[in-house]
Coordinates of N, CA and C in Angstrom, one line a residue:
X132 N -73.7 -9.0 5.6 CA -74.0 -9.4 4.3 C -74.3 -8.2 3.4
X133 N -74.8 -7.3 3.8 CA -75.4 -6.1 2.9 C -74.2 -5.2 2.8
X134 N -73.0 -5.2 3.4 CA -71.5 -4.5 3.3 C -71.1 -5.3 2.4
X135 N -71.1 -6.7 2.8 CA -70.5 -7.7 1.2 C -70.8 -7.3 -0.1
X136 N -72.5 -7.1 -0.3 CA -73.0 -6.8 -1.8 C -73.1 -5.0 -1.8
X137 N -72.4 -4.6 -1.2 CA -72.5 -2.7 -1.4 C -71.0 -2.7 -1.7
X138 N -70.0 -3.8 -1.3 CA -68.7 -3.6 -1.7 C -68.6 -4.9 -2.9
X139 N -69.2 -5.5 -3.0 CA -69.2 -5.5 -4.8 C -69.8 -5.0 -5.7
X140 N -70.6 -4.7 -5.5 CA -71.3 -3.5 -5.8 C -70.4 -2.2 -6.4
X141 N -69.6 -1.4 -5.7 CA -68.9 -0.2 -5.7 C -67.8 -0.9 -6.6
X142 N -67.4 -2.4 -6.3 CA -66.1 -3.0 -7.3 C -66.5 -2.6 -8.7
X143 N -67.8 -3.5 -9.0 CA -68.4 -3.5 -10.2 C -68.5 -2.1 -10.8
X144 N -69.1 -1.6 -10.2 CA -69.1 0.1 -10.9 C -68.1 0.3 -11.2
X145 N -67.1 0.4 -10.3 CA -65.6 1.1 -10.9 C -65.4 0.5 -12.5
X146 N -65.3 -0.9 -12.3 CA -64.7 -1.7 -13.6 C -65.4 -1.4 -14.6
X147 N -66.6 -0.9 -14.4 CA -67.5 -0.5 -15.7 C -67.7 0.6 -16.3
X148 N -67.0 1.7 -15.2 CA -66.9 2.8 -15.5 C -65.0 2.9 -16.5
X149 N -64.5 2.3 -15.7 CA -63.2 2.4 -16.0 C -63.5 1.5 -17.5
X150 N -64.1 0.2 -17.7 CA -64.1 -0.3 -19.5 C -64.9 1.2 -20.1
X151 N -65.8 1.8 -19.5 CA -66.4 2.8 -20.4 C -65.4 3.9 -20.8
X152 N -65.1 4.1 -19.8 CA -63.5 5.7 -20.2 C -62.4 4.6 -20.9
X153 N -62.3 3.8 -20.5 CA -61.4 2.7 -22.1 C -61.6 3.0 -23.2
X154 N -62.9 3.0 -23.4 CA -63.5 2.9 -24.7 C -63.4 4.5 -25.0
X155 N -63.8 5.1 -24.4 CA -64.0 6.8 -24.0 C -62.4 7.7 -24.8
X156 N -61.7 7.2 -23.8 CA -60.1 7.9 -24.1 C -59.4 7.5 -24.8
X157 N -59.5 5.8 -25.4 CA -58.8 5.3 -26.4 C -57.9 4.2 -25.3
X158 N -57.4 4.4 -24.1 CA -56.6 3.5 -23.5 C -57.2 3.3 -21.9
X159 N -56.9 2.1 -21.4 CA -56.7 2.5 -20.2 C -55.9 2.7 -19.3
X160 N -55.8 3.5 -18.3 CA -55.3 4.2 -17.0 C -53.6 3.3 -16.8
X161 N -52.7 4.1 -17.3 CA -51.3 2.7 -17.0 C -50.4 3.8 -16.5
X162 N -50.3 2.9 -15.4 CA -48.6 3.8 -14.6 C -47.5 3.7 -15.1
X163 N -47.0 5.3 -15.0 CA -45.3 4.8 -15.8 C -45.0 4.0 -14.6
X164 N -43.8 3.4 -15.0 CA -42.8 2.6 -14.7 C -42.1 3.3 -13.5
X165 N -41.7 2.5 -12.4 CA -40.5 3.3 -11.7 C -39.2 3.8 -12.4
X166 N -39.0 3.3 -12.8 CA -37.4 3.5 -13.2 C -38.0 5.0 -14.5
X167 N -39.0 4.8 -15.1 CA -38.9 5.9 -16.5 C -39.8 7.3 -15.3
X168 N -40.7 7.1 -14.1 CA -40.7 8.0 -13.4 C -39.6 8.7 -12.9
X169 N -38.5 8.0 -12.1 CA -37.6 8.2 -11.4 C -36.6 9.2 -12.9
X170 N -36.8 9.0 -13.7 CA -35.8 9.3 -14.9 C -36.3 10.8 -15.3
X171 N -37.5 10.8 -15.4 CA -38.2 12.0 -15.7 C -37.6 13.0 -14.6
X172 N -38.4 12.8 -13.4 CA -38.3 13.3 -12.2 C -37.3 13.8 -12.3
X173 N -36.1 13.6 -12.5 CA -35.0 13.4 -12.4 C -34.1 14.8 -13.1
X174 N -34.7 14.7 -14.1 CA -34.2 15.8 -15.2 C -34.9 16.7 -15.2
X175 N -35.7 17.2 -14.0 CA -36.6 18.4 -14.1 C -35.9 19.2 -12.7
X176 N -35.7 20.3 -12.9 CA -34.2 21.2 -11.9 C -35.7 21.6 -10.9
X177 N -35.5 21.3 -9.9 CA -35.6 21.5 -8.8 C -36.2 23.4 -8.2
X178 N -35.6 23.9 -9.2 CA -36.1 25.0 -9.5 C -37.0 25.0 -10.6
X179 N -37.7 24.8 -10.9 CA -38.6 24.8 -12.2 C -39.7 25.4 -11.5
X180 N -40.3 26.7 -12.5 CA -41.4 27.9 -11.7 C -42.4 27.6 -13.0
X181 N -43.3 27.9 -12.6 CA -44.2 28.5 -13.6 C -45.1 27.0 -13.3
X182 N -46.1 26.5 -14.3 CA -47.3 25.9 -14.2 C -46.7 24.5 -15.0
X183 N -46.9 23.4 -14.5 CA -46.3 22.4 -15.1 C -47.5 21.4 -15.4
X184 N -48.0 20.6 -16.8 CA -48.9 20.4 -16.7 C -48.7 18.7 -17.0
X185 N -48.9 17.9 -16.3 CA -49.2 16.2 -16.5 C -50.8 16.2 -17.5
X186 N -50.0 15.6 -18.6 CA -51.6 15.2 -19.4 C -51.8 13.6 -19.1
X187 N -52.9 13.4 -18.8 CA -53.0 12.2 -18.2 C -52.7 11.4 -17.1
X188 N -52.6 12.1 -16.0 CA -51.8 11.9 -15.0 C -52.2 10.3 -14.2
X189 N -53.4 9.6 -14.6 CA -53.5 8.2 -13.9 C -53.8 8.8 -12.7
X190 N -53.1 7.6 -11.6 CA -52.9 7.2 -10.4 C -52.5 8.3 -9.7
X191 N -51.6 9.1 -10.8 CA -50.6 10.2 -9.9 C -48.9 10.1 -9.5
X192 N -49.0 9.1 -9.8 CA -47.5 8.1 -9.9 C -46.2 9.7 -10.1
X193 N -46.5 9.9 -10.8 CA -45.7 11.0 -11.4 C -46.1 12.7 -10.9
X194 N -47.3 13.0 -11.0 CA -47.9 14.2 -10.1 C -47.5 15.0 -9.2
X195 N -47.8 13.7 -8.0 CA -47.1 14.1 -6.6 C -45.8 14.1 -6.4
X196 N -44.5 13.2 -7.1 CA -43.5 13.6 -6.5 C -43.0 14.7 -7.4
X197 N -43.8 15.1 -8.8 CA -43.2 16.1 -9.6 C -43.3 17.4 -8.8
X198 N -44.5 17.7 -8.1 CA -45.1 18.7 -7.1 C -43.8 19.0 -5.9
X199 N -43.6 17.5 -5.2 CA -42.7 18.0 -4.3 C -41.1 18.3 -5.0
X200 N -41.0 17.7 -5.7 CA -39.5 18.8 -6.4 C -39.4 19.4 -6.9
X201 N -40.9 20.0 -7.1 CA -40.4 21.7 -7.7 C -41.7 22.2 -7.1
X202 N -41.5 22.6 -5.7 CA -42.1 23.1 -4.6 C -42.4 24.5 -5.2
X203 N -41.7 25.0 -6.3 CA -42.0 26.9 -6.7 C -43.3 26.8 -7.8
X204 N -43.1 25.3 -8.9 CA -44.3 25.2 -9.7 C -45.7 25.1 -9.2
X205 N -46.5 25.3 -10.3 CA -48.3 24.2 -9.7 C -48.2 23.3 -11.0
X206 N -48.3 22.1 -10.1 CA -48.6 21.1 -11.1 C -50.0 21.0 -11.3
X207 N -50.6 21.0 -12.4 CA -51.6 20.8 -12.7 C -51.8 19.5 -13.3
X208 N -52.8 18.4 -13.0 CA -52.8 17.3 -13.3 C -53.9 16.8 -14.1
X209 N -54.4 16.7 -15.3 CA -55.4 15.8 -15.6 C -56.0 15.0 -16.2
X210 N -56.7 14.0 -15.7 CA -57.5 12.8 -16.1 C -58.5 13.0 -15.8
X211 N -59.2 12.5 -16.9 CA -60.3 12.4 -17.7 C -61.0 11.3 -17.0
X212 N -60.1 10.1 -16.8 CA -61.5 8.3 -16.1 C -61.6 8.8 -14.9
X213 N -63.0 8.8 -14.6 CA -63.4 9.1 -13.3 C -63.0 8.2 -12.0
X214 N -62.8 7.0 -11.8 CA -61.6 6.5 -11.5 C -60.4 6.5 -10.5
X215 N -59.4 6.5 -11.8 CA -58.1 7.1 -11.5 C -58.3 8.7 -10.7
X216 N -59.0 9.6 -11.6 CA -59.1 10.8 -11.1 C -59.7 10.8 -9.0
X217 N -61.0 10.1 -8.7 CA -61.0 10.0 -7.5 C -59.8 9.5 -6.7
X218 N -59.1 8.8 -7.3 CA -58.4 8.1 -6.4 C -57.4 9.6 -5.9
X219 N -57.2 9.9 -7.2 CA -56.1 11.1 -7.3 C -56.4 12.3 -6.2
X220 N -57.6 12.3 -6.1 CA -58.1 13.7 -5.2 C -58.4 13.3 -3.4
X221 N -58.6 11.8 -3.7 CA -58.4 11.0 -2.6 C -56.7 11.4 -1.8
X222 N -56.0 10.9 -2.8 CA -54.4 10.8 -2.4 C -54.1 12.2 -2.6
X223 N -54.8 13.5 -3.5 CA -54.2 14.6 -3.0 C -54.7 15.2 -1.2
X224 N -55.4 14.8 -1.2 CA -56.3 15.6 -0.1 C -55.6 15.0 1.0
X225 N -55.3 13.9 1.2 CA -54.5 13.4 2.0 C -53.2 13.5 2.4
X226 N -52.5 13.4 1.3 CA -51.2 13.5 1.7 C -50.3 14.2 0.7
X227 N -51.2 14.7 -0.7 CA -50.6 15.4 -2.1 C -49.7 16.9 -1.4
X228 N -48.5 17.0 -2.1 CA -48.8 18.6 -1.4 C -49.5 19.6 -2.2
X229 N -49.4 20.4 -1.4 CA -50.3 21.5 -1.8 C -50.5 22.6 -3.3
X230 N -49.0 22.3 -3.9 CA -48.7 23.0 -5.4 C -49.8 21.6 -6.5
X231 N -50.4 20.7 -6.2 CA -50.8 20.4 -7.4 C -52.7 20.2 -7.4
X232 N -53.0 20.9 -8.5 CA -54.3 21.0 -9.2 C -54.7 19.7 -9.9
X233 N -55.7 18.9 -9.4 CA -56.1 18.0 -10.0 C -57.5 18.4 -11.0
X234 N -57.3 18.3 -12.2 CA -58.9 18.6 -13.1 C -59.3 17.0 -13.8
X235 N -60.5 17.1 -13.9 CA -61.0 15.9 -14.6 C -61.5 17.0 -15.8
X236 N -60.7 17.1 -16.9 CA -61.3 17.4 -17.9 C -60.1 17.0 -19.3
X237 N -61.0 16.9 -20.1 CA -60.0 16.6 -21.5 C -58.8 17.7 -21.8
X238 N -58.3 17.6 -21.8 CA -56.6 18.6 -21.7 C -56.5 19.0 -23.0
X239 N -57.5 18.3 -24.0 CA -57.7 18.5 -25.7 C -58.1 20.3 -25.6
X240 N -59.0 19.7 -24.7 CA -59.9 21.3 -24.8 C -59.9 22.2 -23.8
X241 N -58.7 22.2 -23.1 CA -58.8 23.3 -22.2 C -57.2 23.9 -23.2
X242 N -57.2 25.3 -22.5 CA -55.7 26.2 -23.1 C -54.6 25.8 -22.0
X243 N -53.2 25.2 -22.9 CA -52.4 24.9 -22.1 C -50.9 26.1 -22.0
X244 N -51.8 27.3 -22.4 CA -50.4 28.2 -23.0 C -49.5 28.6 -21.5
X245 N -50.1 28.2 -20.4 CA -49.6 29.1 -19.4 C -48.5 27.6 -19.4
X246 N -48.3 26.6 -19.9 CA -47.1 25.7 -19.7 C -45.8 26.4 -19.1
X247 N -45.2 26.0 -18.4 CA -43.6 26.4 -18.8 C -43.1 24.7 -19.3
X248 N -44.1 23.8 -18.2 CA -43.4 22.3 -18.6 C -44.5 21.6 -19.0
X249 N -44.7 20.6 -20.0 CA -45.8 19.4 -19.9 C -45.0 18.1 -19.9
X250 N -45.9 17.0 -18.8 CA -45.0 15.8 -19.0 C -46.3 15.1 -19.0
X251 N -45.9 14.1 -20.2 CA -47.0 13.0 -20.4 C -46.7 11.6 -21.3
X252 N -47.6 10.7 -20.8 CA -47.5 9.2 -21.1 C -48.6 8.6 -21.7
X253 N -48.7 9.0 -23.0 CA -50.2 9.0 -23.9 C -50.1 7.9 -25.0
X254 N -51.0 7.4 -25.2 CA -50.8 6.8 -26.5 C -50.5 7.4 -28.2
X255 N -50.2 6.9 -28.7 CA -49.8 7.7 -29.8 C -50.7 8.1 -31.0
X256 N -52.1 7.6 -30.7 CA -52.9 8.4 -30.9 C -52.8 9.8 -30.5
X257 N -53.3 9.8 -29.1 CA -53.5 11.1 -28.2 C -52.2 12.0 -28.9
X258 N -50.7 11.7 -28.9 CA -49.9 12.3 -29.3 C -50.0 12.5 -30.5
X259 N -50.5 12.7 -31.6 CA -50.3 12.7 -32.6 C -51.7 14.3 -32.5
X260 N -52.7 13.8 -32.2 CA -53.7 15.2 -31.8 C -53.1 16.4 -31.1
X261 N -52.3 15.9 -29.7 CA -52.0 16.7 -28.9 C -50.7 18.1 -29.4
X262 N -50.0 17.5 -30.8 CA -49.0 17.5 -31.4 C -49.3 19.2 -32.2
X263 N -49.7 18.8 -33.1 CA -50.6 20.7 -33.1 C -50.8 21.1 -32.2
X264 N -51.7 21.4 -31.1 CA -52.2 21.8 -30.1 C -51.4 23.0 -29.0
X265 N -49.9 22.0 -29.0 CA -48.8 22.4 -28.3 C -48.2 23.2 -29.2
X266 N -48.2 23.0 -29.9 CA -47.6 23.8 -31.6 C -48.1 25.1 -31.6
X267 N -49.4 25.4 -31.2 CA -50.3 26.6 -31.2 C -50.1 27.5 -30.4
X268 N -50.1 26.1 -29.3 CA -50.6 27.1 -27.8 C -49.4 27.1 -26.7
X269 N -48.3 26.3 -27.0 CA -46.5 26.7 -26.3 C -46.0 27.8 -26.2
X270 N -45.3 28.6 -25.5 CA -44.6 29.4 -25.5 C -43.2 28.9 -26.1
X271 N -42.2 29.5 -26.7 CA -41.3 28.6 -27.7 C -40.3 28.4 -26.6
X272 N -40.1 28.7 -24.9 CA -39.5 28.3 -24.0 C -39.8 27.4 -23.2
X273 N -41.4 26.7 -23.7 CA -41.6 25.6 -23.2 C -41.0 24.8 -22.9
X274 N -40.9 23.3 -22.5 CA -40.5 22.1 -22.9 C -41.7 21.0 -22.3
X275 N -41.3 19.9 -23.1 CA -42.4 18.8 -23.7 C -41.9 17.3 -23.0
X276 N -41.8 16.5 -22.1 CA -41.5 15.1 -21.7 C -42.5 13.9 -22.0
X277 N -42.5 13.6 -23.2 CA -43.2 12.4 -23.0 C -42.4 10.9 -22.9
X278 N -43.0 10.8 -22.5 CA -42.7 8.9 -21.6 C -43.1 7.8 -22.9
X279 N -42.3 7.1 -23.1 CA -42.7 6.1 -24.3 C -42.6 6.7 -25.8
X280 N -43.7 7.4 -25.8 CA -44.0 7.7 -27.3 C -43.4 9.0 -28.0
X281 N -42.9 9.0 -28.9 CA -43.0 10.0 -29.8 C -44.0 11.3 -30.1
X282 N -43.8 12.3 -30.3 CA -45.0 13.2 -30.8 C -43.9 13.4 -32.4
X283 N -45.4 12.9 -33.1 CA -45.3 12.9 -34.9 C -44.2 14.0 -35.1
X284 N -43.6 14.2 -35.8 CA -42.7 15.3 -36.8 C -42.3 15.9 -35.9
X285 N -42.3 16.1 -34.7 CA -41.3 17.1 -33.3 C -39.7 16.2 -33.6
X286 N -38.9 17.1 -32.9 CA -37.2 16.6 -33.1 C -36.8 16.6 -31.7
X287 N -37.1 15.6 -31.2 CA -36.5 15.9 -29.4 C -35.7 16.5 -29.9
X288 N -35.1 17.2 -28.6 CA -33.6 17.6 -28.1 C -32.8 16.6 -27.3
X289 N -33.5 15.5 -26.8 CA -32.8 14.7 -26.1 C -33.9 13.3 -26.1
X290 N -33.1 12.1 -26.2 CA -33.9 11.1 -26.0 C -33.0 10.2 -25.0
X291 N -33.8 9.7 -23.9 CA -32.7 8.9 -23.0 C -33.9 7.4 -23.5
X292 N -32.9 6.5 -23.2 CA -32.8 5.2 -23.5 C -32.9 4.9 -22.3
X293 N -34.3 3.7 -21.6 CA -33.9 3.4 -20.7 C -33.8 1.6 -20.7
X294 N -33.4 1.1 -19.9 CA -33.4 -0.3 -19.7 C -35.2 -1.2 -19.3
X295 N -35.8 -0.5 -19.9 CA -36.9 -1.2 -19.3 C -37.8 -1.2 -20.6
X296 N -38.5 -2.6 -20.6 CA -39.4 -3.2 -21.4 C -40.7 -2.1 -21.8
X297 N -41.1 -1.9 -20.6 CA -42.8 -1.2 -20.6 C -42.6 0.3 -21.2
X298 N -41.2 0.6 -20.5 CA -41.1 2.4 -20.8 C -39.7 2.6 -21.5
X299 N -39.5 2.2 -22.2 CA -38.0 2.1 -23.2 C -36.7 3.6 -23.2
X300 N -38.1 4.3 -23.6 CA -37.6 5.5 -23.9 C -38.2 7.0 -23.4
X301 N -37.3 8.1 -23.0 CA -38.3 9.1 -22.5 C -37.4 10.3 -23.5
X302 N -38.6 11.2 -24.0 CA -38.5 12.2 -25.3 C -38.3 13.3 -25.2
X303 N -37.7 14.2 -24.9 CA -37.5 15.4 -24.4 C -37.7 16.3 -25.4
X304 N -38.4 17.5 -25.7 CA -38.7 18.6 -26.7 C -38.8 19.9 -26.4
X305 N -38.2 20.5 -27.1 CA -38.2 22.6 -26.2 C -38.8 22.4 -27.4
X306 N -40.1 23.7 -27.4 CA -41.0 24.0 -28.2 C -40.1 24.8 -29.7
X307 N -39.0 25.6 -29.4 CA -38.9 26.4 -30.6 C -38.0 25.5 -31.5
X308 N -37.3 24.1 -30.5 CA -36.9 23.2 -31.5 C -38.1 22.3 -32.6
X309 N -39.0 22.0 -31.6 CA -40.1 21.5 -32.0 C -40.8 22.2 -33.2
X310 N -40.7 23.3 -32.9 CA -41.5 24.2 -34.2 C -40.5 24.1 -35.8
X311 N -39.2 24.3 -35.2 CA -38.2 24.4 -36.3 C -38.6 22.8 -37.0
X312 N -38.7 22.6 -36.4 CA -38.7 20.7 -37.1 C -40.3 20.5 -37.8
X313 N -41.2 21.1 -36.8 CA -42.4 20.9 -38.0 C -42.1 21.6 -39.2
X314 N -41.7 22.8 -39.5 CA -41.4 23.8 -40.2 C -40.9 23.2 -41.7
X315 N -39.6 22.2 -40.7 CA -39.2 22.0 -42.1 C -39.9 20.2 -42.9
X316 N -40.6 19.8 -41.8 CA -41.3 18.8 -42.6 C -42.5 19.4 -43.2
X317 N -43.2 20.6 -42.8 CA -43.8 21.4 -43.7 C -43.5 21.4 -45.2
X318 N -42.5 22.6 -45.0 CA -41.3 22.4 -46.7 C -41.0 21.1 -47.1
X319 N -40.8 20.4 -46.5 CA -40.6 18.5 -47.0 C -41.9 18.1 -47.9
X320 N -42.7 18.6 -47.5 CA -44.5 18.3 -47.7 C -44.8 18.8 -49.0
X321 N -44.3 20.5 -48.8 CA -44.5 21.4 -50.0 C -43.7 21.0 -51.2
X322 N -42.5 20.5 -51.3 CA -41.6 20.3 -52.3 C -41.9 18.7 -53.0
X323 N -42.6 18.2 -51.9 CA -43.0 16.7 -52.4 C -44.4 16.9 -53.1
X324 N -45.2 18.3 -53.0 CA -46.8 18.1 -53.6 C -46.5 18.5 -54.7
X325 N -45.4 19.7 -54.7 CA -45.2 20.6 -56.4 C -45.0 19.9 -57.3

């Protein structure tokens, strides 16, 4: 009986911690999709070096198999809901490989310049903040994957279409294209205030 009410107990908490980081981050915790995982995954070369960073990584859905196909990168992973994040350090410790970095901290406020890749599935809130941020702190060889959403005034370089409801579309961005495109909605801006 006292395992019964310590494991509703532990239920309860989670749910309440998880409506609180709801309310906290603006969304909650949503896995991409197989098919827009599988798609991402997909178009990242197997060779890819340098520090690859998942903003908001959830469950991990995307994390772990990003880690194992590009065994030369560190993925660095983080979420913010305390949560998703245990679960994540749970499933790294166990069976994650060894290239990926799980942090619980806001990705707003840590420096992301050591990128070579970021892949992320934010709401478009978050994207629209995160949008400068990258702008500042990219190297112009970067590149940018987000899942679903757009980031404001950037110009992919590539947008694949996919066949699915939940994850439609995935947005591909190299930073120096990205910059050329703020640049000139900048001048769009300036010639519209004069």
């Amino acid at each position: 009986m006292f395992f019964d009410y310590l494991i509703l107990a532990l239920v309860l908490s989670a749910i309440v911690v998880s409506l609180l980081y709801t309310f906290i981050t603006g969304i909650s915790p949503v896995s991409s999709t197989s098919k827009s995982r599988k798609t991402i995954i997909s178009t990242i070369s197997p060779d890819q070096e340098g520090c690859i960073y998942e903003l908001g990584a959830g469950w991990g859905a995307v994390a772990f198999p990003l880690a194992r196909r590009c065994p030369k990168a560190t993925v660095v992973a983080y979420e913010l809901s305390p949560v998703p994040w245990f679960f994540l350090r749970i499933r790294g410790f166990f069976f994650g490989p060894r290239n990926v970095r799980i942090l619980r901290r806001n990705f707003l406020k840590d420096n992301l310049s050591r990128a070579s890749l970021v892949v992320c599935y934010l709401y478009p809130g978050a994207m629209a903040k995160l949008s400068s941020k990258l702008v500042l702190e990219l190297k112009p060889s970067a590149r940018v994957i987000s899942n679903t959403f757009e980031i404001p005034v950037w110009t992919p370089t590539l947008v694949q279409s996919l066949e699915d409801v939940m994850c439609p579309q995935i947005f591909h961005y190299r930073m120096d294209s990205a910059i050329t495109g703020m640049h000139q909605f900048i001048e769009l801006l300036s010639s519209i205030i004069v």
